[in-house]
């Protein structure tokens, strides 16, 4: 039942509940610790459910909305995981709670319930795909719903969770510490509105819901979607397809960015704006979207200068060039992309140097590890002629030289060596006596790409051999690359 706890944390990490002082002697913290032990350590979900129901009843009497909602979330996870039909039962209960709740608790419940419907559809989609919209909407029994019925409901709940916008935007998080799963993004989600808006975006940015589209379906084809914030928030995206998830997402981004435009600290604004640009870039269909996206990122870097808040934009810019580098094809001759990896490396290194403690810098470190990673592989004809030299193809990346050994082998020795997927295999072959050892210089490159070159192997007597390649002279396994090929003469 550990999964129940994990699922709860996933939901609750995006939500915050107001901590009110209890008028009773009930110690909520101790009660929750007991429940976590029943779920996570003792695997007693039904006993845990009994304790959760006690907290729910007490919180309701105390009018402690935070604990009440927390109990509902725990309750839903346990019931869904342990009871047949529990998912529909808990959805019905959450709907009932919404009807009697007031904002902002109502907004939280609407967001949670929307997610429950979404999760239910994902878990049971095979039952609903293929159903046609032949019956009028408004059917109460979700077993009779179609895919569109679900998405209409989920969309309506997520949008309703963002109503009372001014109240949500005034609802700060500082007083909610006891019920927050702590992370490193407090400044990125400073209000309840931010948390609920980003949860809604998780749904509206998912294109699955738009499987059935009208002939006039909304598409992102205006460069204005990439505009700087000052212009973007005032732009009117005209469409008859106002039910489109993409359209709703753009509208939420406009509201979210408008809210944070006057913030003294730019972290939440930049985080939302970068998410907006990534979203638009993913779905935009204009032919020049690559160039417009790159310019939008460069504008953010220029706008904020050498402030740490630009680290995320710099990483996205480095990643943009990395993806461009991945698209390079020497045969197609798109030479303008040949050195894109090098550009990505320059941006990533500068980001790490300027802002080493930022998340953007950590992402850049991961990208640099990919760009600078060395590789080595060998290809040799399986059978070669005695007394004649032959060729081996060396495929390499970020190397200037390679060490080689040729080792005579036989079937008995090969059986002793074992499987090449095991560490012991490489330890054994590194200790074998070689009949030939040499160092081979490789053509130097500066594009961070994989290259290949054919090298000459001098003639050998009749027999079976192992060609072993190594980055380091000692052929050890620590911090080294090894490659091996068997062949006959």
GROMACS .gro file of C-alpha atoms in nm:
model
  489
    1UNK     CA    1   0.000   0.000   0.000
    2UNK     CA    2   0.300   0.232  -0.022
    3UNK     CA    3   0.160   0.342  -0.357
    4UNK     CA    4  -0.138   0.502  -0.182
    5UNK     CA    5   0.092   0.733   0.007
    6UNK     CA    6   0.290   0.816  -0.304
    7UNK     CA    7  -0.024   0.902  -0.499
    8UNK     CA    8  -0.141   1.125  -0.219
    9UNK     CA    9   0.185   1.316  -0.207
   10UNK     CA   10   0.168   1.365  -0.581
   11UNK     CA   11  -0.172   1.529  -0.550
   12UNK     CA   12  -0.111   1.719  -0.230
   13UNK     CA   13   0.225   1.862  -0.341
   14UNK     CA   14   0.036   2.089  -0.577
   15UNK     CA   15  -0.223   2.195  -0.322
   16UNK     CA   16  -0.217   2.380   0.005
   17UNK     CA   17  -0.477   2.374   0.277
   18UNK     CA   18  -0.538   2.643   0.534
   19UNK     CA   19  -0.421   2.539   0.880
   20UNK     CA   20  -0.672   2.647   1.143
   21UNK     CA   21  -0.616   2.601   1.514
   22UNK     CA   22  -0.832   2.324   1.646
   23UNK     CA   23  -1.074   2.403   1.925
   24UNK     CA   24  -1.032   2.048   2.051
   25UNK     CA   25  -0.746   1.854   2.200
   26UNK     CA   26  -0.704   1.642   1.888
   27UNK     CA   27  -0.346   1.632   1.768
   28UNK     CA   28  -0.379   1.618   1.391
   29UNK     CA   29  -0.006   1.573   1.328
   30UNK     CA   30   0.012   1.266   1.549
   31UNK     CA   31  -0.303   1.124   1.393
   32UNK     CA   32  -0.156   1.160   1.043
   33UNK     CA   33   0.169   0.994   1.150
   34UNK     CA   34  -0.033   0.698   1.276
   35UNK     CA   35  -0.220   0.676   0.946
   36UNK     CA   36   0.102   0.692   0.742
   37UNK     CA   37   0.239   0.401   0.947
   38UNK     CA   38  -0.079   0.198   0.890
   39UNK     CA   39  -0.052   0.259   0.514
   40UNK     CA   40   0.321   0.260   0.448
   41UNK     CA   41   0.463   0.018   0.704
   42UNK     CA   42   0.185  -0.212   0.821
   43UNK     CA   43  -0.012  -0.235   0.495
   44UNK     CA   44  -0.344  -0.193   0.676
   45UNK     CA   45  -0.543   0.039   0.447
   46UNK     CA   46  -0.883  -0.036   0.602
   47UNK     CA   47  -0.758   0.043   0.950
   48UNK     CA   48  -0.606   0.360   0.807
   49UNK     CA   49  -0.938   0.449   0.646
   50UNK     CA   50  -1.112   0.423   0.984
   51UNK     CA   51  -0.862   0.669   1.132
   52UNK     CA   52  -0.898   0.904   0.835
   53UNK     CA   53  -1.275   0.907   0.881
   54UNK     CA   54  -1.224   1.005   1.246
   55UNK     CA   55  -1.010   1.301   1.140
   56UNK     CA   56  -1.267   1.397   0.878
   57UNK     CA   57  -1.552   1.397   1.131
   58UNK     CA   58  -1.350   1.595   1.386
   59UNK     CA   59  -1.228   1.847   1.127
   60UNK     CA   60  -1.584   1.898   1.010
   61UNK     CA   61  -1.699   1.972   1.364
   62UNK     CA   62  -1.404   2.207   1.414
   63UNK     CA   63  -1.470   2.372   1.075
   64UNK     CA   64  -1.106   2.303   1.003
   65UNK     CA   65  -1.136   2.301   0.626
   66UNK     CA   66  -0.770   2.220   0.572
   67UNK     CA   67  -0.781   1.896   0.770
   68UNK     CA   68  -1.118   1.811   0.622
   69UNK     CA   69  -0.989   1.835   0.265
   70UNK     CA   70  -0.671   1.651   0.355
   71UNK     CA   71  -0.883   1.370   0.497
   72UNK     CA   72  -1.088   1.359   0.177
   73UNK     CA   73  -0.771   1.325  -0.032
   74UNK     CA   74  -0.642   1.040   0.186
   75UNK     CA   75  -0.986   0.882   0.184
   76UNK     CA   76  -1.009   0.893  -0.195
   77UNK     CA   77  -0.668   0.729  -0.241
   78UNK     CA   78  -0.749   0.445  -0.002
   79UNK     CA   79  -1.100   0.382  -0.130
   80UNK     CA   80  -0.994   0.383  -0.497
   81UNK     CA   81  -0.710   0.139  -0.424
   82UNK     CA   82  -0.905  -0.105  -0.206
   83UNK     CA   83  -1.274  -0.105  -0.301
   84UNK     CA   84  -1.441  -0.220  -0.620
   85UNK     CA   85  -1.619   0.079  -0.768
   86UNK     CA   86  -1.439   0.299  -0.517
   87UNK     CA   87  -1.337   0.551  -0.783
   88UNK     CA   88  -1.696   0.638  -0.875
   89UNK     CA   89  -1.803   0.639  -0.510
   90UNK     CA   90  -1.534   0.885  -0.409
   91UNK     CA   91  -1.610   1.108  -0.709
   92UNK     CA   92  -1.972   1.121  -0.595
   93UNK     CA   93  -1.861   1.214  -0.243
   94UNK     CA   94  -1.632   1.489  -0.372
   95UNK     CA   95  -1.914   1.631  -0.583
   96UNK     CA   96  -2.128   1.644  -0.269
   97UNK     CA   97  -1.852   1.824  -0.079
   98UNK     CA   98  -1.820   2.082  -0.357
   99UNK     CA   99  -2.190   2.169  -0.333
  100UNK     CA  100  -2.160   2.263   0.034
  101UNK     CA  101  -1.816   2.426   0.027
  102UNK     CA  102  -1.721   2.793   0.002
  103UNK     CA  103  -1.423   2.950  -0.172
  104UNK     CA  104  -1.130   2.897  -0.152
  105UNK     CA  105  -1.194   2.546  -0.016
  106UNK     CA  106  -1.444   2.491  -0.297
  107UNK     CA  107  -1.180   2.577  -0.558
  108UNK     CA  108  -0.942   2.322  -0.409
  109UNK     CA  109  -1.210   2.053  -0.411
  110UNK     CA  110  -1.301   2.132  -0.772
  111UNK     CA  111  -0.938   2.092  -0.878
  112UNK     CA  112  -0.904   1.762  -0.691
  113UNK     CA  113  -1.230   1.629  -0.833
  114UNK     CA  114  -1.130   1.727  -1.187
  115UNK     CA  115  -0.813   1.527  -1.139
  116UNK     CA  116  -1.012   1.229  -1.008
  117UNK     CA  117  -1.232   1.232  -1.320
  118UNK     CA  118  -0.922   1.263  -1.538
  119UNK     CA  119  -0.752   0.976  -1.359
  120UNK     CA  120  -1.066   0.762  -1.385
  121UNK     CA  121  -1.079   0.822  -1.761
  122UNK     CA  122  -0.712   0.736  -1.802
  123UNK     CA  123  -0.757   0.412  -1.609
  124UNK     CA  124  -1.069   0.310  -1.801
  125UNK     CA  125  -1.023   0.472  -2.140
  126UNK     CA  126  -1.048   0.139  -2.322
  127UNK     CA  127  -1.416   0.121  -2.221
  128UNK     CA  128  -1.498   0.462  -2.367
  129UNK     CA  129  -1.303   0.492  -2.689
  130UNK     CA  130  -1.535   0.418  -2.978
  131UNK     CA  131  -1.849   0.544  -2.807
  132UNK     CA  132  -2.033   0.805  -3.012
  133UNK     CA  133  -2.203   1.117  -2.882
  134UNK     CA  134  -2.554   1.001  -2.962
  135UNK     CA  135  -2.721   1.089  -2.632
  136UNK     CA  136  -2.775   1.435  -2.485
  137UNK     CA  137  -2.514   1.559  -2.238
  138UNK     CA  138  -2.590   1.579  -1.867
  139UNK     CA  139  -2.609   1.204  -1.804
  140UNK     CA  140  -2.551   1.137  -1.435
  141UNK     CA  141  -2.421   0.780  -1.458
  142UNK     CA  142  -2.060   0.811  -1.572
  143UNK     CA  143  -2.070   0.450  -1.693
  144UNK     CA  144  -2.282   0.581  -1.983
  145UNK     CA  145  -2.057   0.877  -2.064
  146UNK     CA  146  -1.850   0.925  -2.377
  147UNK     CA  147  -1.497   1.059  -2.401
  148UNK     CA  148  -1.637   1.404  -2.476
  149UNK     CA  149  -1.865   1.389  -2.171
  150UNK     CA  150  -1.563   1.331  -1.949
  151UNK     CA  151  -1.360   1.609  -2.101
  152UNK     CA  152  -1.649   1.855  -2.080
  153UNK     CA  153  -1.682   1.775  -1.710
  154UNK     CA  154  -1.310   1.787  -1.635
  155UNK     CA  155  -1.267   2.111  -1.827
  156UNK     CA  156  -1.560   2.272  -1.645
  157UNK     CA  157  -1.422   2.173  -1.303
  158UNK     CA  158  -1.071   2.298  -1.373
  159UNK     CA  159  -1.207   2.629  -1.502
  160UNK     CA  160  -1.438   2.658  -1.199
  161UNK     CA  161  -1.138   2.601  -0.970
  162UNK     CA  162  -0.994   2.929  -1.103
  163UNK     CA  163  -1.304   3.136  -1.031
  164UNK     CA  164  -1.290   3.392  -0.748
  165UNK     CA  165  -0.955   3.482  -0.900
  166UNK     CA  166  -0.886   3.784  -0.680
  167UNK     CA  167  -0.948   3.581  -0.364
  168UNK     CA  168  -0.718   3.303  -0.482
  169UNK     CA  169  -0.449   3.554  -0.572
  170UNK     CA  170  -0.467   3.706  -0.223
  171UNK     CA  171  -0.442   3.364  -0.060
  172UNK     CA  172  -0.073   3.347   0.029
  173UNK     CA  173   0.108   3.033   0.140
  174UNK     CA  174   0.308   3.153   0.437
  175UNK     CA  175   0.044   3.040   0.687
  176UNK     CA  176   0.015   2.693   0.536
  177UNK     CA  177   0.355   2.545   0.625
  178UNK     CA  178   0.223   2.249   0.832
  179UNK     CA  179   0.046   2.102   0.530
  180UNK     CA  180   0.287   2.174   0.246
  181UNK     CA  181   0.511   1.908   0.100
  182UNK     CA  182   0.824   2.119   0.100
  183UNK     CA  183   1.024   2.163  -0.218
  184UNK     CA  184   1.244   2.423  -0.382
  185UNK     CA  185   0.972   2.612  -0.568
  186UNK     CA  186   0.792   2.824  -0.307
  187UNK     CA  187   0.878   3.145  -0.491
  188UNK     CA  188   0.738   2.993  -0.813
  189UNK     CA  189   0.396   2.915  -0.660
  190UNK     CA  190   0.345   3.199  -0.412
  191UNK     CA  191  -0.038   3.186  -0.403
  192UNK     CA  192  -0.318   2.935  -0.417
  193UNK     CA  193  -0.409   3.078  -0.757
  194UNK     CA  194  -0.067   2.979  -0.893
  195UNK     CA  195  -0.103   2.622  -0.771
  196UNK     CA  196  -0.452   2.577  -0.912
  197UNK     CA  197  -0.365   2.748  -1.242
  198UNK     CA  198  -0.067   2.524  -1.302
  199UNK     CA  199  -0.277   2.215  -1.218
  200UNK     CA  200  -0.535   2.326  -1.475
  201UNK     CA  201  -0.259   2.379  -1.732
  202UNK     CA  202  -0.142   2.022  -1.677
  203UNK     CA  203  -0.478   1.915  -1.814
  204UNK     CA  204  -0.539   2.170  -2.087
  205UNK     CA  205  -0.190   2.125  -2.232
  206UNK     CA  206  -0.255   1.753  -2.282
  207UNK     CA  207  -0.372   1.713  -2.642
  208UNK     CA  208  -0.550   1.380  -2.581
  209UNK     CA  209  -0.873   1.559  -2.501
  210UNK     CA  210  -0.884   1.714  -2.849
  211UNK     CA  211  -0.910   1.383  -3.035
  212UNK     CA  212  -1.252   1.480  -3.170
  213UNK     CA  213  -1.210   1.822  -3.326
  214UNK     CA  214  -1.451   2.043  -3.521
  215UNK     CA  215  -1.367   2.156  -3.873
  216UNK     CA  216  -1.286   2.499  -3.729
  217UNK     CA  217  -1.051   2.358  -3.462
  218UNK     CA  218  -0.829   2.614  -3.291
  219UNK     CA  219  -0.461   2.605  -3.385
  220UNK     CA  220  -0.169   2.813  -3.264
  221UNK     CA  221  -0.059   2.984  -3.582
  222UNK     CA  222   0.000   3.345  -3.473
  223UNK     CA  223   0.348   3.466  -3.383
  224UNK     CA  224   0.176   3.668  -3.110
  225UNK     CA  225   0.166   3.352  -2.901
  226UNK     CA  226   0.545   3.395  -2.863
  227UNK     CA  227   0.526   3.771  -2.796
  228UNK     CA  228   0.685   3.935  -2.493
  229UNK     CA  229   0.452   3.935  -2.193
  230UNK     CA  230   0.344   4.299  -2.231
  231UNK     CA  231   0.200   4.223  -2.575
  232UNK     CA  232   0.094   3.863  -2.522
  233UNK     CA  233  -0.141   3.928  -2.231
  234UNK     CA  234  -0.342   4.181  -2.436
  235UNK     CA  235  -0.363   3.983  -2.758
  236UNK     CA  236  -0.701   3.846  -2.868
  237UNK     CA  237  -0.681   3.494  -3.005
  238UNK     CA  238  -0.997   3.478  -3.217
  239UNK     CA  239  -1.163   3.143  -3.273
  240UNK     CA  240  -1.504   2.977  -3.284
  241UNK     CA  241  -1.350   2.673  -3.113
  242UNK     CA  242  -1.358   2.815  -2.760
  243UNK     CA  243  -1.383   2.461  -2.620
  244UNK     CA  244  -1.029   2.386  -2.737
  245UNK     CA  245  -0.787   2.293  -2.462
  246UNK     CA  246  -0.510   2.483  -2.640
  247UNK     CA  247  -0.724   2.796  -2.647
  248UNK     CA  248  -0.814   2.764  -2.278
  249UNK     CA  249  -0.447   2.713  -2.191
  250UNK     CA  250  -0.351   3.034  -2.369
  251UNK     CA  251  -0.621   3.224  -2.180
  252UNK     CA  252  -0.497   3.088  -1.847
  253UNK     CA  253  -0.143   3.190  -1.939
  254UNK     CA  254  -0.265   3.541  -2.015
  255UNK     CA  255  -0.431   3.567  -1.673
  256UNK     CA  256  -0.137   3.410  -1.492
  257UNK     CA  257   0.122   3.637  -1.654
  258UNK     CA  258  -0.095   3.946  -1.606
  259UNK     CA  259  -0.115   3.863  -1.235
  260UNK     CA  260   0.263   3.847  -1.194
  261UNK     CA  261   0.365   4.136  -1.422
  262UNK     CA  262   0.408   4.377  -1.133
  263UNK     CA  263   0.582   4.135  -0.894
  264UNK     CA  264   0.887   4.276  -0.720
  265UNK     CA  265   1.065   3.944  -0.766
  266UNK     CA  266   1.048   3.793  -1.118
  267UNK     CA  267   1.077   3.422  -1.032
  268UNK     CA  268   0.707   3.327  -1.060
  269UNK     CA  269   0.665   3.540  -1.373
  270UNK     CA  270   0.965   3.388  -1.546
  271UNK     CA  271   0.864   3.033  -1.452
  272UNK     CA  272   0.515   3.079  -1.597
  273UNK     CA  273   0.647   3.253  -1.906
  274UNK     CA  274   0.898   2.979  -1.983
  275UNK     CA  275   0.624   2.721  -1.945
  276UNK     CA  276   0.411   2.928  -2.182
  277UNK     CA  277   0.687   2.943  -2.445
  278UNK     CA  278   0.753   2.568  -2.421
  279UNK     CA  279   0.381   2.499  -2.460
  280UNK     CA  280   0.343   2.727  -2.762
  281UNK     CA  281   0.656   2.585  -2.925
  282UNK     CA  282   0.521   2.233  -2.883
  283UNK     CA  283   0.187   2.305  -3.054
  284UNK     CA  284   0.255   2.598  -3.288
  285UNK     CA  285   0.220   2.519  -3.657
  286UNK     CA  286   0.366   2.832  -3.819
  287UNK     CA  287   0.665   2.747  -4.042
  288UNK     CA  288   0.894   3.000  -3.872
  289UNK     CA  289   0.822   2.883  -3.519
  290UNK     CA  290   1.182   2.772  -3.453
  291UNK     CA  291   1.318   3.117  -3.520
  292UNK     CA  292   1.041   3.293  -3.327
  293UNK     CA  293   1.090   3.063  -3.028
  294UNK     CA  294   1.466   3.122  -3.027
  295UNK     CA  295   1.413   3.499  -3.044
  296UNK     CA  296   1.164   3.484  -2.756
  297UNK     CA  297   1.416   3.305  -2.533
  298UNK     CA  298   1.695   3.542  -2.630
  299UNK     CA  299   1.466   3.837  -2.551
  300UNK     CA  300   1.414   3.705  -2.197
  301UNK     CA  301   1.789   3.662  -2.147
  302UNK     CA  302   1.849   4.015  -2.274
  303UNK     CA  303   1.563   4.163  -2.071
  304UNK     CA  304   1.687   4.032  -1.736
  305UNK     CA  305   2.059   4.045  -1.810
  306UNK     CA  306   2.286   3.853  -1.577
  307UNK     CA  307   2.020   3.783  -1.316
  308UNK     CA  308   1.989   3.425  -1.188
  309UNK     CA  309   1.628   3.419  -1.305
  310UNK     CA  310   1.756   3.389  -1.665
  311UNK     CA  311   1.917   3.050  -1.598
  312UNK     CA  312   1.602   2.863  -1.702
  313UNK     CA  313   1.575   3.057  -2.028
  314UNK     CA  314   1.944   3.001  -2.099
  315UNK     CA  315   1.900   2.627  -2.047
  316UNK     CA  316   1.604   2.617  -2.286
  317UNK     CA  317   1.815   2.805  -2.539
  318UNK     CA  318   2.100   2.555  -2.498
  319UNK     CA  319   1.852   2.268  -2.530
  320UNK     CA  320   1.708   2.431  -2.845
  321UNK     CA  321   2.051   2.424  -3.009
  322UNK     CA  322   2.108   2.069  -2.889
  323UNK     CA  323   1.787   1.956  -3.060
  324UNK     CA  324   1.893   2.139  -3.373
  325UNK     CA  325   2.225   1.957  -3.357
  326UNK     CA  326   2.040   1.626  -3.332
  327UNK     CA  327   1.868   1.707  -3.662
  328UNK     CA  328   2.198   1.752  -3.848
  329UNK     CA  329   2.247   1.512  -4.136
  330UNK     CA  330   2.574   1.518  -4.329
  331UNK     CA  331   2.409   1.352  -4.628
  332UNK     CA  332   2.127   1.608  -4.644
  333UNK     CA  333   2.387   1.881  -4.624
  334UNK     CA  334   2.216   2.103  -4.364
  335UNK     CA  335   2.556   2.247  -4.273
  336UNK     CA  336   2.406   2.530  -4.066
  337UNK     CA  337   2.328   2.271  -3.798
  338UNK     CA  338   2.669   2.107  -3.790
  339UNK     CA  339   2.802   2.316  -3.504
  340UNK     CA  340   2.475   2.349  -3.311
  341UNK     CA  341   2.612   2.118  -3.040
  342UNK     CA  342   2.903   2.354  -2.991
  343UNK     CA  343   2.664   2.649  -2.952
  344UNK     CA  344   2.464   2.453  -2.696
  345UNK     CA  345   2.786   2.379  -2.506
  346UNK     CA  346   2.886   2.747  -2.498
  347UNK     CA  347   2.549   2.854  -2.359
  348UNK     CA  348   2.538   2.573  -2.104
  349UNK     CA  349   2.892   2.640  -1.979
  350UNK     CA  350   2.820   3.011  -1.941
  351UNK     CA  351   2.502   2.935  -1.745
  352UNK     CA  352   2.683   2.703  -1.506
  353UNK     CA  353   2.958   2.961  -1.457
  354UNK     CA  354   2.722   3.253  -1.395
  355UNK     CA  355   2.450   3.086  -1.189
  356UNK     CA  356   2.588   2.760  -1.043
  357UNK     CA  357   2.321   2.724  -0.774
  358UNK     CA  358   2.017   2.751  -1.000
  359UNK     CA  359   1.800   2.473  -1.139
  360UNK     CA  360   1.881   2.598  -1.488
  361UNK     CA  361   2.251   2.544  -1.420
  362UNK     CA  362   2.187   2.192  -1.292
  363UNK     CA  363   1.995   2.115  -1.610
  364UNK     CA  364   2.285   2.258  -1.811
  365UNK     CA  365   2.525   2.027  -1.629
  366UNK     CA  366   2.317   1.732  -1.740
  367UNK     CA  367   2.320   1.862  -2.098
  368UNK     CA  368   2.697   1.913  -2.086
  369UNK     CA  369   2.742   1.556  -1.966
  370UNK     CA  370   2.555   1.441  -2.274
  371UNK     CA  371   2.746   1.668  -2.511
  372UNK     CA  372   3.090   1.582  -2.371
  373UNK     CA  373   3.030   1.211  -2.323
  374UNK     CA  374   3.290   0.995  -2.494
  375UNK     CA  375   3.202   0.691  -2.701
  376UNK     CA  376   3.397   0.411  -2.868
  377UNK     CA  377   3.284   0.120  -3.087
  378UNK     CA  378   3.464  -0.119  -3.325
  379UNK     CA  379   3.354  -0.302  -3.639
  380UNK     CA  380   3.574  -0.567  -3.800
  381UNK     CA  381   3.515  -0.825  -4.070
  382UNK     CA  382   3.434  -1.157  -3.904
  383UNK     CA  383   3.686  -1.345  -4.122
  384UNK     CA  384   4.012  -1.201  -4.261
  385UNK     CA  385   4.286  -1.351  -4.481
  386UNK     CA  386   4.616  -1.469  -4.330
  387UNK     CA  387   4.927  -1.278  -4.427
  388UNK     CA  388   4.732  -0.973  -4.537
  389UNK     CA  389   4.648  -0.650  -4.350
  390UNK     CA  390   4.281  -0.569  -4.300
  391UNK     CA  391   4.066  -0.279  -4.184
  392UNK     CA  392   3.870  -0.198  -3.870
  393UNK     CA  393   3.611   0.075  -3.846
  394UNK     CA  394   3.646   0.286  -3.531
  395UNK     CA  395   3.338   0.488  -3.432
  396UNK     CA  396   3.422   0.749  -3.171
  397UNK     CA  397   3.310   1.070  -3.009
  398UNK     CA  398   3.515   1.328  -2.820
  399UNK     CA  399   3.836   1.124  -2.848
  400UNK     CA  400   4.174   1.212  -2.998
  401UNK     CA  401   4.342   0.872  -2.969
  402UNK     CA  402   4.273   0.509  -2.880
  403UNK     CA  403   4.481   0.220  -2.748
  404UNK     CA  404   4.451  -0.125  -2.903
  405UNK     CA  405   4.543  -0.480  -2.808
  406UNK     CA  406   4.514  -0.799  -3.008
  407UNK     CA  407   4.473  -1.114  -2.798
  408UNK     CA  408   4.467  -1.475  -2.928
  409UNK     CA  409   4.160  -1.667  -2.803
  410UNK     CA  410   3.996  -2.008  -2.833
  411UNK     CA  411   3.659  -2.156  -2.740
  412UNK     CA  412   3.774  -2.265  -2.395
  413UNK     CA  413   3.903  -1.917  -2.311
  414UNK     CA  414   3.585  -1.755  -2.444
  415UNK     CA  415   3.377  -1.977  -2.215
  416UNK     CA  416   3.593  -1.875  -1.920
  417UNK     CA  417   3.553  -1.507  -2.001
  418UNK     CA  418   3.175  -1.531  -1.980
  419UNK     CA  419   2.922  -1.269  -2.089
  420UNK     CA  420   3.034  -0.929  -2.221
  421UNK     CA  421   2.747  -0.767  -2.028
  422UNK     CA  422   2.912  -0.857  -1.697
  423UNK     CA  423   3.179  -0.647  -1.526
  424UNK     CA  424   3.393  -0.958  -1.462
  425UNK     CA  425   3.425  -1.012  -1.837
  426UNK     CA  426   3.600  -0.678  -1.890
  427UNK     CA  427   3.824  -0.730  -1.591
  428UNK     CA  428   3.934  -1.065  -1.732
  429UNK     CA  429   4.007  -0.952  -2.088
  430UNK     CA  430   4.207  -0.654  -1.961
  431UNK     CA  431   4.444  -0.904  -1.799
  432UNK     CA  432   4.493  -1.125  -2.105
  433UNK     CA  433   4.835  -1.140  -2.270
  434UNK     CA  434   4.840  -0.954  -2.602
  435UNK     CA  435   5.044  -1.033  -2.911
  436UNK     CA  436   5.024  -0.675  -3.029
  437UNK     CA  437   4.974  -0.339  -2.853
  438UNK     CA  438   4.970   0.009  -3.007
  439UNK     CA  439   4.827   0.358  -2.982
  440UNK     CA  440   4.626   0.501  -3.271
  441UNK     CA  441   4.575   0.873  -3.326
  442UNK     CA  442   4.224   0.963  -3.440
  443UNK     CA  443   4.125   1.258  -3.661
  444UNK     CA  444   4.054   1.553  -3.430
  445UNK     CA  445   3.708   1.706  -3.440
  446UNK     CA  446   3.548   2.005  -3.269
  447UNK     CA  447   3.177   1.955  -3.338
  448UNK     CA  448   3.104   1.718  -3.044
  449UNK     CA  449   2.963   1.462  -3.287
  450UNK     CA  450   3.025   1.094  -3.344
  451UNK     CA  451   3.274   1.022  -3.621
  452UNK     CA  452   3.421   0.712  -3.780
  453UNK     CA  453   3.755   0.624  -3.935
  454UNK     CA  454   3.906   0.308  -4.082
  455UNK     CA  455   4.237   0.196  -3.936
  456UNK     CA  456   4.483  -0.061  -4.065
  457UNK     CA  457   4.545  -0.386  -3.877
  458UNK     CA  458   4.870  -0.554  -3.981
  459UNK     CA  459   4.858  -0.914  -4.099
  460UNK     CA  460   4.819  -1.198  -3.847
  461UNK     CA  461   4.870  -1.576  -3.849
  462UNK     CA  462   4.573  -1.813  -3.877
  463UNK     CA  463   4.365  -1.821  -3.560
  464UNK     CA  464   4.087  -1.651  -3.362
  465UNK     CA  465   4.154  -1.316  -3.197
  466UNK     CA  466   4.005  -1.047  -2.980
  467UNK     CA  467   4.056  -0.683  -3.076
  468UNK     CA  468   4.030  -0.469  -2.765
  469UNK     CA  469   4.008  -0.088  -2.773
  470UNK     CA  470   4.050   0.146  -2.476
  471UNK     CA  471   4.055   0.519  -2.409
  472UNK     CA  472   4.319   0.471  -2.135
  473UNK     CA  473   4.655   0.302  -2.176
  474UNK     CA  474   4.604   0.068  -1.878
  475UNK     CA  475   4.277  -0.077  -2.018
  476UNK     CA  476   4.119  -0.050  -1.671
  477UNK     CA  477   3.746  -0.018  -1.616
  478UNK     CA  478   3.744   0.287  -1.388
  479UNK     CA  479   3.653   0.607  -1.573
  480UNK     CA  480   3.730   0.440  -1.905
  481UNK     CA  481   3.567   0.315  -2.224
  482UNK     CA  482   3.638  -0.033  -2.358
  483UNK     CA  483   3.528  -0.197  -2.684
  484UNK     CA  484   3.592  -0.550  -2.808
  485UNK     CA  485   3.541  -0.755  -3.126
  486UNK     CA  486   3.614  -1.121  -3.200
  487UNK     CA  487   3.743  -1.213  -3.546
  488UNK     CA  488   3.908  -1.499  -3.737
  489UNK     CA  489   4.214  -1.508  -3.962
   0.00000   0.00000   0.00000
